[in-house]
Coordinates of C-alpha atoms and ligand atoms in Angstrom, one line a residue:
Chain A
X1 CA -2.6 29.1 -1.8
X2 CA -0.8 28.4 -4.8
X3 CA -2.7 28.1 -8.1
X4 CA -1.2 27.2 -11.2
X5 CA -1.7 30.3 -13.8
X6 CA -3.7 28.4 -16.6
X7 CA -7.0 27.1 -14.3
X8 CA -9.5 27.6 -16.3
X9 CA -13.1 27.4 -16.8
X10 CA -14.3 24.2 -19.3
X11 CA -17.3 22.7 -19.4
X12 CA -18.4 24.1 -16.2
X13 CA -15.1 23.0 -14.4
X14 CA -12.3 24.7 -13.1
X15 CA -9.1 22.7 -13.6
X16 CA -8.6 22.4 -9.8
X17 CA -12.7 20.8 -9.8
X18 CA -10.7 18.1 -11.9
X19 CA -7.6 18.1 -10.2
X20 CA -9.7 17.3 -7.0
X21 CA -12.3 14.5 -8.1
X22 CA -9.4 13.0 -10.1
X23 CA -8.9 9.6 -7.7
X24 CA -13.0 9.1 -8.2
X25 CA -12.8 9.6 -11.6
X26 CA -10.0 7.3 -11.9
X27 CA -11.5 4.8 -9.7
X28 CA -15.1 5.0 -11.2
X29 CA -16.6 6.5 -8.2
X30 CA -18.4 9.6 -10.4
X31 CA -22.2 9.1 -11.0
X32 CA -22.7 9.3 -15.4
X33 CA -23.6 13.2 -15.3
X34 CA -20.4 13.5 -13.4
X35 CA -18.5 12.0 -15.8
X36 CA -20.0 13.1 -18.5
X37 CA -18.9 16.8 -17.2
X38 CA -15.7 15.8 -16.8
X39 CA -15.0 14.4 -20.2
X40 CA -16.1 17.7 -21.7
X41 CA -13.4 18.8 -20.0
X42 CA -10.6 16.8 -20.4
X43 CA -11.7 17.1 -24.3
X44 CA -10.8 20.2 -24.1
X45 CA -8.0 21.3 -21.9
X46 CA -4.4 19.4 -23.1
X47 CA -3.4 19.9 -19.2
X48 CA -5.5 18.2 -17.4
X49 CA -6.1 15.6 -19.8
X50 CA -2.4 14.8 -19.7
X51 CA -2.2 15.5 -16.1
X52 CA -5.1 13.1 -15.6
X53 CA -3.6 10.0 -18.2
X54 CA 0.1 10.4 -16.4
X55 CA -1.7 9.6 -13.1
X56 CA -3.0 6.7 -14.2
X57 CA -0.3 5.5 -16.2
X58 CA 2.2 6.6 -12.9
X59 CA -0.6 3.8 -11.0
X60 CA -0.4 1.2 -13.5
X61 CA 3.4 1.2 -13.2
X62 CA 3.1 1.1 -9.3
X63 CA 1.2 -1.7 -9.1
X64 CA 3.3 -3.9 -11.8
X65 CA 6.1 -3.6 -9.2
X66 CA 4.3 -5.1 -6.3
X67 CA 7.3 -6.5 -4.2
X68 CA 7.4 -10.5 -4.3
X69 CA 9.3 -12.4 -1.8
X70 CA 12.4 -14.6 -2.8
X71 CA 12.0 -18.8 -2.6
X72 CA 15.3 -18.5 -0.2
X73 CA 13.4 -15.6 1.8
X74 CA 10.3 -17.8 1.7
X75 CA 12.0 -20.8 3.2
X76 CA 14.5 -19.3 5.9
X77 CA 11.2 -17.6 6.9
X78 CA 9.6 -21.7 7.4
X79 CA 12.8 -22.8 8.9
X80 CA 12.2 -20.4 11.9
X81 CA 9.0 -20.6 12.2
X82 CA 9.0 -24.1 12.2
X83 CA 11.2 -24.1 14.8
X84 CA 9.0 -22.0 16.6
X85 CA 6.2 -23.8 16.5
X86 CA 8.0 -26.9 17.8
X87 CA 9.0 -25.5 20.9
X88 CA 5.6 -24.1 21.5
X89 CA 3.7 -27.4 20.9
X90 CA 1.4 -28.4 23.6
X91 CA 2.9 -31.2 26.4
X92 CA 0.1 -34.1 25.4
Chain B
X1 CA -3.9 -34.6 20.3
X2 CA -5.8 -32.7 16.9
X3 CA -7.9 -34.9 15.0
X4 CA -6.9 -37.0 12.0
X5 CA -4.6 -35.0 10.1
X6 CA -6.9 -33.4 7.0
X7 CA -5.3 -32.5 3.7
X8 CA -4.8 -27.9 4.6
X9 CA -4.9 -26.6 1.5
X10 CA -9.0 -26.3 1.8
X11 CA -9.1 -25.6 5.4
X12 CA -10.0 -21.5 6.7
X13 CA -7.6 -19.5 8.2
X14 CA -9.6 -19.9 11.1
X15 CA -9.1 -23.9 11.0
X16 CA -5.6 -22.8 10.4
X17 CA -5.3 -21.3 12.9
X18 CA -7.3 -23.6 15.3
X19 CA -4.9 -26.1 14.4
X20 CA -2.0 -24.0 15.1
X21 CA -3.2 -23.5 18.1
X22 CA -3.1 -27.2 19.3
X23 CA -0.1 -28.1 17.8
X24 CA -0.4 -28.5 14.5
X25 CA 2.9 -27.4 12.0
X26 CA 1.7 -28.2 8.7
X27 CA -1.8 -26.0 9.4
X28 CA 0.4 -23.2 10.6
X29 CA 2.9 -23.5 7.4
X30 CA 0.1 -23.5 5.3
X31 CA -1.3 -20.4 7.0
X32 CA 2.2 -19.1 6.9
X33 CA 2.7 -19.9 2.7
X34 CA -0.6 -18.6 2.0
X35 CA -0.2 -15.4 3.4
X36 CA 3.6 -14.4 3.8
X37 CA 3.4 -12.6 0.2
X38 CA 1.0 -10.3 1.6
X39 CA 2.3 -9.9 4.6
X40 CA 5.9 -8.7 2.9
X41 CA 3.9 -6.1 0.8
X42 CA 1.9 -4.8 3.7
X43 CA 5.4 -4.8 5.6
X44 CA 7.2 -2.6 3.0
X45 CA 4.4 -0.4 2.9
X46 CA 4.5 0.3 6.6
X47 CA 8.5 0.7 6.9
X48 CA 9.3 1.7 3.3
X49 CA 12.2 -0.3 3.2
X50 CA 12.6 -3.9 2.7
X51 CA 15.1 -5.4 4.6
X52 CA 13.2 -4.4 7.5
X53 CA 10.2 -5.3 5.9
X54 CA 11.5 -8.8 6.1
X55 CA 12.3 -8.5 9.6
X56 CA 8.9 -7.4 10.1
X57 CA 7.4 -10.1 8.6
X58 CA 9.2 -12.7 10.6
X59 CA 7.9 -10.8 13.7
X60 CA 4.3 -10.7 12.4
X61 CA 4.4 -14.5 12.2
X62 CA 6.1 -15.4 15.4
X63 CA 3.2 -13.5 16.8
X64 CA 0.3 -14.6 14.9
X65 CA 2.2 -18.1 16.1
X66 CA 1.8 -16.9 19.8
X67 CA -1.9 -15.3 19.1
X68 CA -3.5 -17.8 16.9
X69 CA -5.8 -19.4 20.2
X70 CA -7.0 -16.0 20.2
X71 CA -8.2 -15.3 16.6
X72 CA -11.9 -15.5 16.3
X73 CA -12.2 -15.6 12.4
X74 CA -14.4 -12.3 12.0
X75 CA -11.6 -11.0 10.2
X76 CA -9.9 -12.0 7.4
X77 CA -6.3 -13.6 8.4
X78 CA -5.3 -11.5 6.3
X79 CA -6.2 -8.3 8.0
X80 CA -5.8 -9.7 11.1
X81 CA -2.1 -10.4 10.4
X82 CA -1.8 -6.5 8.5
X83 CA -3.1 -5.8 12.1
X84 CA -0.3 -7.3 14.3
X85 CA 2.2 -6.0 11.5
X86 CA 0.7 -2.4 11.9
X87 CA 0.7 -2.7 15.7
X88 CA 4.7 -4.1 15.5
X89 CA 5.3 -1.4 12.8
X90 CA 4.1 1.5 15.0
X91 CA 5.8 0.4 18.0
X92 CA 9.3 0.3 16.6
X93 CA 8.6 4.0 14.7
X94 CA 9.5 6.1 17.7
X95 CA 10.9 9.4 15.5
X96 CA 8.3 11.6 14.2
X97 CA 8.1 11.7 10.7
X98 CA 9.9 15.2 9.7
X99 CA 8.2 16.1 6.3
X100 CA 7.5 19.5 5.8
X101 CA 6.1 18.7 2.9
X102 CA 3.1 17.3 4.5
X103 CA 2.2 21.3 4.6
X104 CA 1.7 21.4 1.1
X105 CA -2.0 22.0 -0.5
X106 CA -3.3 19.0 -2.9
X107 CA -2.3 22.1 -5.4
X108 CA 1.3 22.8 -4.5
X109 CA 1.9 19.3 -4.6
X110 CA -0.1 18.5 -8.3
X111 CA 1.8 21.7 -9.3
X112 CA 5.4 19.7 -8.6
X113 CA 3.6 16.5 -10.3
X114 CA 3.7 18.6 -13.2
X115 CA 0.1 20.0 -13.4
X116 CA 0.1 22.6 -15.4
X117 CA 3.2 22.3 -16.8
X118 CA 3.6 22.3 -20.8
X119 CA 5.7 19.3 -22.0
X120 CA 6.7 17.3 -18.4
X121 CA 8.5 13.9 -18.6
X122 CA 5.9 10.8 -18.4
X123 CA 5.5 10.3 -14.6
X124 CA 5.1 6.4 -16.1
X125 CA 8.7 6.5 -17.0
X126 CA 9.7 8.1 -13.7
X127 CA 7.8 5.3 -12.2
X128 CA 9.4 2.3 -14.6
X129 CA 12.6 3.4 -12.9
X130 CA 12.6 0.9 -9.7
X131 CA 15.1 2.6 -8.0
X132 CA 13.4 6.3 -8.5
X133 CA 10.2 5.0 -7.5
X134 CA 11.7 2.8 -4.3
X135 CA 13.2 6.5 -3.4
X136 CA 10.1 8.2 -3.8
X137 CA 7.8 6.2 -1.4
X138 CA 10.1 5.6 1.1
X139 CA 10.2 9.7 1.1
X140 CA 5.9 9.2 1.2
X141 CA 4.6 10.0 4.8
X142 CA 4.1 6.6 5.9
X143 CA 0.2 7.4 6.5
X144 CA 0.0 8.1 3.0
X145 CA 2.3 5.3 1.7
X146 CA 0.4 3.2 3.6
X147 CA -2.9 3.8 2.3
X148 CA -1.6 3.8 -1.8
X149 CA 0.0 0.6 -1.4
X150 CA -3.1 -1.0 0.5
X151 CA -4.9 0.4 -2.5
X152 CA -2.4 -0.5 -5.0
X153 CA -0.7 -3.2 -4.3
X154 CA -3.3 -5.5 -2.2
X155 CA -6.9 -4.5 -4.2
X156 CA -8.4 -3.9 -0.5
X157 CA -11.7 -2.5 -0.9
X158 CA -12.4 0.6 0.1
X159 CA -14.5 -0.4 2.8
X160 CA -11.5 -2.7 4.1
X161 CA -8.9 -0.2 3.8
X162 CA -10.7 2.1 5.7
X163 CA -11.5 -0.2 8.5
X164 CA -8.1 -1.2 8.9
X165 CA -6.8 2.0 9.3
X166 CA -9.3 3.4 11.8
X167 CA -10.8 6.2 9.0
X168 CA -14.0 6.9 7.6
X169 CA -14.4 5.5 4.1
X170 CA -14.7 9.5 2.9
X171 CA -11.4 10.3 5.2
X172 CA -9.6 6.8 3.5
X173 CA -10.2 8.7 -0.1
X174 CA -9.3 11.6 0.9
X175 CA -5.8 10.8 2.3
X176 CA -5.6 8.2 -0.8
X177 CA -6.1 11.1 -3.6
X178 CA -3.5 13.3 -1.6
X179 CA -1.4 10.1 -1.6
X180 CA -1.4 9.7 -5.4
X181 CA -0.4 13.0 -6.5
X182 CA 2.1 13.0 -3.8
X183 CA 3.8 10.5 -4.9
X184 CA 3.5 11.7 -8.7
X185 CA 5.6 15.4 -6.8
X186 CA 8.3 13.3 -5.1
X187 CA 8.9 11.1 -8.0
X188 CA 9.6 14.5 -10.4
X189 CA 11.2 16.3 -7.9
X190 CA 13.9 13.4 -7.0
X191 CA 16.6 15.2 -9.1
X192 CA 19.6 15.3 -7.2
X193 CA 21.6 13.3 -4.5
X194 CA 22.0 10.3 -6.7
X195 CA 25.2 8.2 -6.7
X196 CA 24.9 7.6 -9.9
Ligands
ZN1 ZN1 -8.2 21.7 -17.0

């Protein structure tokens, strides 16, 4: 198991207690006493309150570079589907 | 024939797709239009990359063309269509995914992201890089890919996201923290190989 050598004890969490409830904290899953512990700890250990702020900021930049499809893409896409949808019509 | 022809951009997917099924073009381009964006996404997440994506998404469609009779509206269209694209995806992914890495504790791999580690470089300006961060997914076990861009990139619920993949809601977060600080590893640890 490897274990960085600065975990520490703050605020009555270890650095990997705050490595592992990270995603909840992030995502406001923690109840208030929860958080409350964790903020004492991030107050007072620099690594996991970086750690914990480059996540984030790693997310935010993930989702501003959702994938969007081009207008040509869009409309070759129609083109064969229309086509498709012609030849299955229903004989009326 | 389908009755009078009524205006689609307020109709349900499941009118949509009603329509669709009796014939109907403009009620299946509409469905098409509304979705295709999301369907792209979901596509890239699945394969990683996005020229097949785009093949993907064509297939998804031609599909949902052939299955629309059959949709019963008590899912979203959405899902339903990240369903079909998830079924096509996992059919043509015959290889085994050979990542090693996927041995790695949450702690080995949050070590790489630079836990513990006194002045790293931002993981936000590893991330701005579009080419860096393309690399670093595709290299995500798709599993894990999967989930983080469901997540991400689509806003599903939790609830949702774990439906569509089969997982309990506490198995879904799970796999999604793992995911994150994954990603955070293979984006810092992408040093060499580049062409440029
Ligand atoms: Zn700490």
């Amino acid at each position: 198991m490897i274990q960085f050598e600065g975990n520490q004890l703050v605020g009555g969490l270890w650095c990997s207690d705050i490595l592992a409830a990270l995603s909840q904290y992030i995502d406001g899953e923690l109840d208030a006493p929860a958080v409350a512990q964790v903020n004492v700890h991030l107050e007072r250990c620099v690594n996991c309150a970086r750690f914990g702020a480059d996540v984030s900021s790693m997310l935010a930049s993930l989702s501003r570079q959702r994938p969007e499809l081009s207008r040509e893409r869009k409309a070759r896409l129609m083109q064969v589907l229309s086509a498709e949808a012609e030849r299955n019509r229903p004989v009326t | 024939m389908p009755a009078a022809e009524e205006p689609v951009a307020a109709a349900t997917d499941f009118e949509l797709l009603q329509r669709t099924a009796s014939g109907d073009g403009l009620a299946f381009a509409e469905f098409v239009d509304r979705h295709q964006t999301a369907v792209f996404r979901h596509a890239v997440c699945l394969l990683g990359r996005r020229e097949d994506a785009e093949d993907l998404l064509q297939e998804t469609f031609l599909a949902a063309l052939k299955a629309a009779a059959g949709y019963r509206g008590d899912a979203s269209g959405r899902t339903w269509l990240f369903r079909i694209a998830r079924n096509a995806a996992l059919r043509r992914m015959e290889k085994p995914q050979p990542l090693p890495e996927t041995d790695l504790t949450l702690e080995a791999l949050a070590v790489r992201a630079g836990w513990g580690v006194a002045n790293p470089e931002s993981l936000a300006i590893l991330a701005d890089d579009r080419r860096r961060l393309g690399q670093a997914l595709a290299a995500l076990p798709r599993d894990e890919r999967e989930i983080l861009l469901l997540r991400e990139w689509e806003n599903l619920s939790g609830e949702e996201t774990a439906s569509l993949l089969g997982l309990s809601l506490a198995a879904m977060k799970s796999r999604l923290h793992r995911a994150r600080i994954h990603l955070a590893a293979l984006l810092r640890c992408d040093t060499g190989g580049r062409d440029e």
